[in-house]
Short mmCIF file of C-alpha atoms and ligand atoms in Angstrom, two decimals:
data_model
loop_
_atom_site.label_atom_id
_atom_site.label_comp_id
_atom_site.label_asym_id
_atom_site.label_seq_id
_atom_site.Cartn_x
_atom_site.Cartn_y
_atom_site.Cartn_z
CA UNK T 1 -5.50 13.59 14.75
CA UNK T 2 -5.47 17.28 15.92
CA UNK T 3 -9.08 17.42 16.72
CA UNK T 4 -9.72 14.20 18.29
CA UNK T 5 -9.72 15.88 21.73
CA UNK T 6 -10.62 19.10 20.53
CA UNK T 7 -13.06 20.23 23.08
CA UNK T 8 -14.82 23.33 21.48
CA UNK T 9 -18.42 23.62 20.43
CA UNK T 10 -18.22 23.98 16.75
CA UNK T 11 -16.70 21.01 16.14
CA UNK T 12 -19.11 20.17 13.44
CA UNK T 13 -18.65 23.12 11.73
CA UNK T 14 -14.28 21.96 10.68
CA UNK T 15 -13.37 19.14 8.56
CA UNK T 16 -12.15 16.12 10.44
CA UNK T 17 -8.51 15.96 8.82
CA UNK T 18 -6.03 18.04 7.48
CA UNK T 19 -3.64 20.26 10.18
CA UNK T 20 -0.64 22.85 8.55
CA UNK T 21 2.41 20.52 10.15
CA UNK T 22 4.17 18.48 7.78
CA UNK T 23 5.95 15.34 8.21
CA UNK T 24 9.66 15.72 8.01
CA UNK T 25 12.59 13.68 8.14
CA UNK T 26 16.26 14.87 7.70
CA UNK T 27 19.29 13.07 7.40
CA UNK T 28 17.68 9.75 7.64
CA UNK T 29 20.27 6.82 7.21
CA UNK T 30 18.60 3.15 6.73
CA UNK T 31 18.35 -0.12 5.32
CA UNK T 32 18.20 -3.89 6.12
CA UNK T 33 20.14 -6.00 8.36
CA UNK T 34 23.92 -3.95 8.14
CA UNK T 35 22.51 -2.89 4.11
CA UNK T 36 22.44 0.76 4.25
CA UNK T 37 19.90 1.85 1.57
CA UNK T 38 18.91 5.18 2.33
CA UNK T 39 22.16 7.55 2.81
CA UNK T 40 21.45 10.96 4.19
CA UNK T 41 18.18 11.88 2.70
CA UNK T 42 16.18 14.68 4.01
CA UNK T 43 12.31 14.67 2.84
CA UNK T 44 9.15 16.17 3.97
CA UNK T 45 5.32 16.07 2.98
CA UNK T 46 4.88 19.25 1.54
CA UNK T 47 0.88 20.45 0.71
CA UNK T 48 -1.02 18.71 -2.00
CA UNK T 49 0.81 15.57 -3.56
CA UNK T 50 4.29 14.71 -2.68
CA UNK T 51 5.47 12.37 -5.52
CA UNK T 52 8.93 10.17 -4.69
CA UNK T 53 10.26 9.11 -7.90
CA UNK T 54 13.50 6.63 -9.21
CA UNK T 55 13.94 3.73 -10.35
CA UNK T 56 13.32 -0.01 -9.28
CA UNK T 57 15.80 -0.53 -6.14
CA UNK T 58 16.85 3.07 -5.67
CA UNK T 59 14.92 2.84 -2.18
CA UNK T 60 11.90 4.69 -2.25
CA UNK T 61 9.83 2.12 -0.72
CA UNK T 62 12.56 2.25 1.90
CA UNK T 63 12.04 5.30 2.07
CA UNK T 64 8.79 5.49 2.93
CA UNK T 65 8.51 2.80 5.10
CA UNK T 66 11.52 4.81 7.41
CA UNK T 67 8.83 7.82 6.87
CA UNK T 68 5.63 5.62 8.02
CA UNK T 69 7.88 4.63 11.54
CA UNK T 70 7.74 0.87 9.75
CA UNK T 71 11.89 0.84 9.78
CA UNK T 72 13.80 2.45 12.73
CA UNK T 73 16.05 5.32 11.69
CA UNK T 74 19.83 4.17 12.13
CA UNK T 75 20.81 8.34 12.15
CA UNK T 76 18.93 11.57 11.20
CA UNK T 77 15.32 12.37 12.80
CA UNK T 78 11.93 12.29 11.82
CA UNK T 79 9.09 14.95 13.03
CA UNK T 80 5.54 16.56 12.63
CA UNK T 81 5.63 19.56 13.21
CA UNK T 82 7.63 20.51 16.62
CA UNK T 83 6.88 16.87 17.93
CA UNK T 84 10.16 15.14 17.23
CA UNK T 85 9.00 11.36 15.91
CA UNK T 86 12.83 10.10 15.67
CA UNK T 87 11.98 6.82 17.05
CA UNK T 88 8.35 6.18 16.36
CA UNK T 89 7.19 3.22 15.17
CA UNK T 90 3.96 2.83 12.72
CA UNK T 91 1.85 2.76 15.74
CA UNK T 92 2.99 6.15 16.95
CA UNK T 93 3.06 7.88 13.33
CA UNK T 94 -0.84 7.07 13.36
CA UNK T 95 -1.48 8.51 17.10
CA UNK T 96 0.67 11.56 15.38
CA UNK T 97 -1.88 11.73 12.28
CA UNK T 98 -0.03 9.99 9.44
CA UNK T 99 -0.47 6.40 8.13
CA UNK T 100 0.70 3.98 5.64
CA UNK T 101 -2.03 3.05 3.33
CA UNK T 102 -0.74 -0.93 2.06
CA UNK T 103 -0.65 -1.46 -1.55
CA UNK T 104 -2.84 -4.09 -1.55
CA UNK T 105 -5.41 -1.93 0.18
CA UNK T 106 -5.41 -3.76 3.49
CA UNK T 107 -9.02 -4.12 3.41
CA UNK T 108 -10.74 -7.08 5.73
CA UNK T 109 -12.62 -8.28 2.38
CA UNK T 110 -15.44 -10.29 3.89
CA UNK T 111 -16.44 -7.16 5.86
CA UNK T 112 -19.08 -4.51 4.18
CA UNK T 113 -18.40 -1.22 3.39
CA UNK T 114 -19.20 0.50 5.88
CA UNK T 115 -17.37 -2.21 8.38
CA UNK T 116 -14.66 -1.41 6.85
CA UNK T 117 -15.14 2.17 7.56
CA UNK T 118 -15.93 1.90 11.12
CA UNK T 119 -12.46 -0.19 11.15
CA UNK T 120 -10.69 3.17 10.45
CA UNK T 121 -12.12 4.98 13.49
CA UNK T 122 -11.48 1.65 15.86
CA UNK T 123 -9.18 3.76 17.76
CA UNK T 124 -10.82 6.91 18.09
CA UNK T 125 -12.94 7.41 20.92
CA UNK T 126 -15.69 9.63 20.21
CA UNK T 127 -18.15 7.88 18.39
CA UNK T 128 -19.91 11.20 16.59
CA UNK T 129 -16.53 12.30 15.04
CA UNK T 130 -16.08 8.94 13.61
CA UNK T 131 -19.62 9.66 12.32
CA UNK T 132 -18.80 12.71 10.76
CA UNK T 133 -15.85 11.70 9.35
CA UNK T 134 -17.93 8.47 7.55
CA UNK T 135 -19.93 11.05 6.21
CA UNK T 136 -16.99 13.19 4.93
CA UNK T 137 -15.73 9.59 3.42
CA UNK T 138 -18.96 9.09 1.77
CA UNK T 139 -19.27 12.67 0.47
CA UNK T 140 -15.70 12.23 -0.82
CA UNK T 141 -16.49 9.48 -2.44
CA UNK T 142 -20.31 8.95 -3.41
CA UNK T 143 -19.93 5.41 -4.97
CA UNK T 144 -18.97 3.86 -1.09
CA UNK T 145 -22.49 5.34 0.30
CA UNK T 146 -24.43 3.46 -2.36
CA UNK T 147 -22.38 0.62 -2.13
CA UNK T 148 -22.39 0.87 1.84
CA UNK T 149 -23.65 -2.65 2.40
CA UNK T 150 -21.99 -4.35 0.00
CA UNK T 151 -18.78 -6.55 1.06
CA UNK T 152 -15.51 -5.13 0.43
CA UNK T 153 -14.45 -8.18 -2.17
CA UNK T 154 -17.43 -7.49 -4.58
CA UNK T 155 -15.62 -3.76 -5.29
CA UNK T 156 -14.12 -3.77 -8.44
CA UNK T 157 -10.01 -3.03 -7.95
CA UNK T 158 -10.16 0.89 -8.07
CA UNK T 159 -12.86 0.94 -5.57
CA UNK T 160 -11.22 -1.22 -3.28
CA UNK T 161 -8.47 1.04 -3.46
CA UNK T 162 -10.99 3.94 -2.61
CA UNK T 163 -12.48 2.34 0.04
CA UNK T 164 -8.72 1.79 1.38
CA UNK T 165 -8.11 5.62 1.18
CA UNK T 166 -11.74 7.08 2.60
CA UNK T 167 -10.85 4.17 5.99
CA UNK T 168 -7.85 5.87 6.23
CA UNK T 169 -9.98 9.18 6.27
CA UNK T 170 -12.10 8.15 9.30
CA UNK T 171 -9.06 7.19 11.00
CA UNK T 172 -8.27 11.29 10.66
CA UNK T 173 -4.83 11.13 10.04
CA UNK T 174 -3.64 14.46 7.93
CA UNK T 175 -0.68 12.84 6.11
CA UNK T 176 -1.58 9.72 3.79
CA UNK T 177 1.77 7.77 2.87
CA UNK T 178 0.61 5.47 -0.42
CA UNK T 179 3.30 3.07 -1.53
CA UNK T 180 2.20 2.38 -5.57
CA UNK T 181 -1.49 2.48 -4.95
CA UNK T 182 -1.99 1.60 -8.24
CA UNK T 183 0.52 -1.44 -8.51
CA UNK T 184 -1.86 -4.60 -9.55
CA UNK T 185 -4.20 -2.36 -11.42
CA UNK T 186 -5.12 -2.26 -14.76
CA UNK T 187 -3.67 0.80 -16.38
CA UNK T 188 -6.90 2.29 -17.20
CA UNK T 189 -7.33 2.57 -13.66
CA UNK T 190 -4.28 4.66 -12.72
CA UNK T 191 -5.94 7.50 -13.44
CA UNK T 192 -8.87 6.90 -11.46
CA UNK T 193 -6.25 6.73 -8.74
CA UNK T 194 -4.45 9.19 -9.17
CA UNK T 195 -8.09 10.83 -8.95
CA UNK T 196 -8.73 9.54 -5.71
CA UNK T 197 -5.53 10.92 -4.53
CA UNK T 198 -6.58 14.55 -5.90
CA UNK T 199 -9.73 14.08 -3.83
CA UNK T 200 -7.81 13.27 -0.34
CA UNK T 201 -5.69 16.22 -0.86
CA UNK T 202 -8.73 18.60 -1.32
CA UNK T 203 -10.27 17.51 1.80
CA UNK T 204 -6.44 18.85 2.95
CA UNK T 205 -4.82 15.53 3.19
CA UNK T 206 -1.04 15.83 2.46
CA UNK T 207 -0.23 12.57 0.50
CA UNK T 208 3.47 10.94 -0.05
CA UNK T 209 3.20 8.89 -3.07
CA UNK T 210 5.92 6.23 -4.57
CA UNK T 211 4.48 5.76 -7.86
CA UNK T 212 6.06 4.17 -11.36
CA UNK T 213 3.43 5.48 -13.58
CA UNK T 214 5.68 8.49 -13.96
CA UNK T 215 3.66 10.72 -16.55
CA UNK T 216 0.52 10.51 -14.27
CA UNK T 217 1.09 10.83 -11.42
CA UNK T 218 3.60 13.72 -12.43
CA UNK T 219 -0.12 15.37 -13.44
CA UNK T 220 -0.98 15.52 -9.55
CA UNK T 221 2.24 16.20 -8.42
CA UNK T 222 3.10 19.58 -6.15
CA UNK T 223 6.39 18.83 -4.82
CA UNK T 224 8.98 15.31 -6.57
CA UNK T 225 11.53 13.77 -5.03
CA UNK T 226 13.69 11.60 -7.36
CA UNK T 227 15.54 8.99 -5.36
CA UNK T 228 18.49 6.88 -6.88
CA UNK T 229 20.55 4.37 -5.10
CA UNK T 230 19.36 5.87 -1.81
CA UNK T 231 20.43 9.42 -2.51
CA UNK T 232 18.13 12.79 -3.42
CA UNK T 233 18.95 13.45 -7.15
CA UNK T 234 16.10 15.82 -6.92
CA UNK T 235 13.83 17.89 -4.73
CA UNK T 236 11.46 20.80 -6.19
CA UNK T 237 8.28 21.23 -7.42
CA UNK T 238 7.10 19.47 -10.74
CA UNK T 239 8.14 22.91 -13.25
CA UNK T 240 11.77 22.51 -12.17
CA UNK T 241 11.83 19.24 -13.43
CA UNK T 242 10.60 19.59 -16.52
CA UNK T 243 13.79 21.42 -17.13
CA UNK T 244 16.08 18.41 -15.89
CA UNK T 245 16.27 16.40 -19.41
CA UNK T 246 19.34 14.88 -18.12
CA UNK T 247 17.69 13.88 -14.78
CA UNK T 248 14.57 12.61 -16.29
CA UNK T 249 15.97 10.56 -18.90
CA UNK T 250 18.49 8.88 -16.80
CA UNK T 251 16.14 8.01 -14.12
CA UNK T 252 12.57 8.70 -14.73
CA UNK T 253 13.10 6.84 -18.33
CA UNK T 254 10.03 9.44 -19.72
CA UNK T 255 10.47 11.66 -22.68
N1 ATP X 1 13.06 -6.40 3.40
C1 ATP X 1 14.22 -6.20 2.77
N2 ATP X 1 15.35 -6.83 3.18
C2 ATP X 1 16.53 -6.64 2.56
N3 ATP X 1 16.70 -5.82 1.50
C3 ATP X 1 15.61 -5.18 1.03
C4 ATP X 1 14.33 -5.34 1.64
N4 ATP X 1 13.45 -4.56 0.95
C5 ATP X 1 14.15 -3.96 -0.03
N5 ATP X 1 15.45 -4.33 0.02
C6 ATP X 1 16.52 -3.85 -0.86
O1 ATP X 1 16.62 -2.45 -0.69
C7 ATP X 1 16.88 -1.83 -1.95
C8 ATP X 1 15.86 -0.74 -2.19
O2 ATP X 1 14.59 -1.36 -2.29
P1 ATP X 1 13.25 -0.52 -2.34
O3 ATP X 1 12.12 -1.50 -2.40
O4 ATP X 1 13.25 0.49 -1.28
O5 ATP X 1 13.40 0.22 -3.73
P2 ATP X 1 12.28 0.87 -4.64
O6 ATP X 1 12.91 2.10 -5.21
O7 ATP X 1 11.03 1.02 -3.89
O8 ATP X 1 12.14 -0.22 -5.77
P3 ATP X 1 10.88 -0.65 -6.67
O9 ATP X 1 10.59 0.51 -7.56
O10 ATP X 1 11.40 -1.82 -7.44
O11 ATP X 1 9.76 -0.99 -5.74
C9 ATP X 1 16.89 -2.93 -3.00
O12 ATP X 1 18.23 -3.29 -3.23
C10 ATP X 1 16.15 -4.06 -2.32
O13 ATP X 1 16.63 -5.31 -2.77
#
């Protein structure tokens, strides 16, 4: 959201998105109710693709929700940057430039495309970045400007998904949290995703991704986190894993 009030002339001439400061929590204790989940782990959205692996119930969605300001922190702190976000809730991570994209999209279905679009920028005042950053959507992702009249319910699944991810683009934040994007898809399409993430992160989105497809998304991964019953078992870039047998059988359940 760096640029939003951004007063200099060349505006036009920067992309819309995309700042150096990363998200980063440290420490963070959570859970449900008096259910701590999450015990002491320290993460951050490092450049490119931030993959947070484990398996089913070791608390990455936790995680992430703690991350996207959707569950308070009980201990530890959370910040962007030097702006300290320790007790932001999801409405404050967006004003500080990072959202939670839903699994299911979150799309309003019987709106168009571009409705949908202009949805993401409902919040920012000037109307000519939102502009811009519809056409950075589109050039992002071509198939939306064809399709820009068309209601969001005739997409097929993968575009939906898109359409989900280039909204979230006009809303400018610079860190994209996903939370199994490609959950209900059919697994033909998880590449496609995992696509579509590669795409956000060269218009310099950083992207935090909980994913169970494993073996793909490990092929856009530049930083892994593997989470198991609410503690880091791993943190390092994708090469240092492959080393881990140990690690990756017992958790990642990949040969
Ligand atoms: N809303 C909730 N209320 C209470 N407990 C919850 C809630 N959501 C998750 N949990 C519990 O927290 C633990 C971690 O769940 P979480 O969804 O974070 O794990 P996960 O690693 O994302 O799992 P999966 O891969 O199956 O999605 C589980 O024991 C789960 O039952």
């Amino acid at each position: 959201m760096s640029t939003d009030s951004d007063p200099t002339t060349d505006a036009e001439d920067r992309p819309t998105t995309g700042t150096s400061d990363q998200l980063v929590v440290e420490n963070v204790v959570t859970g449900y109710g008096n259910h701590e989940i999450i015990h002491d782990v320290s993460a951050k959205s490092h450049e490119g693709v931030t993959c947070i692996f484990g398996p089913n119930g070791s608390g990455k969605s936790t995680l992430i929700k703690a991350m996207g300001g959707k569950l308070p922190l009980w201990s530890g702190r959370k910040r962007m940057g030097d702006r300290d976000l320790t007790d932001a809730n999801a409405s404050d991570m967006v004003d500080a430039g990072v959202i939670t994209v839903p699994q299911d999209g979150g799309l309003f279905p019987s709106m168009t495309v571009r409705e949908n679009l202009l949805m993401g920028g409902h919040s920012v005042d000037d109307d000519d970045l939102v502009s811009r950053r519809m056409d950075e959507a589109y050039e992002a992702f071509p198939i939306l400007e064809e399709k820009t009249a068309a209601k969001a319910t005739s997409l097929s699944g993968g575009q939906q998904m898109m359409l989900s991810f280039a909204r979230a683009m006009v809303s400018g934040a610079d860190v994209f949290l996903l939370d199994e994007p490609s959950a209900g898809l059919a697994p033909t399409l998880v590449d496609d995703v995992m696509e579509q993430v590669r795409t956000l992160v060269d218009r310099g989105v950083q992207v935090v991704l909980v994913e169970q497809n494993v073996k793909t998304a490990l092929r856009v991964a530049d930083h892994v986190y593997i989470l198991a019953q609410g503690r880091t078992q791993f943190d390092g870039p994708p090469a240092d894993l492959a080393e881990e047998d140990e690690l990756i059988e017992l958790y990642l359940g990949i040969k």
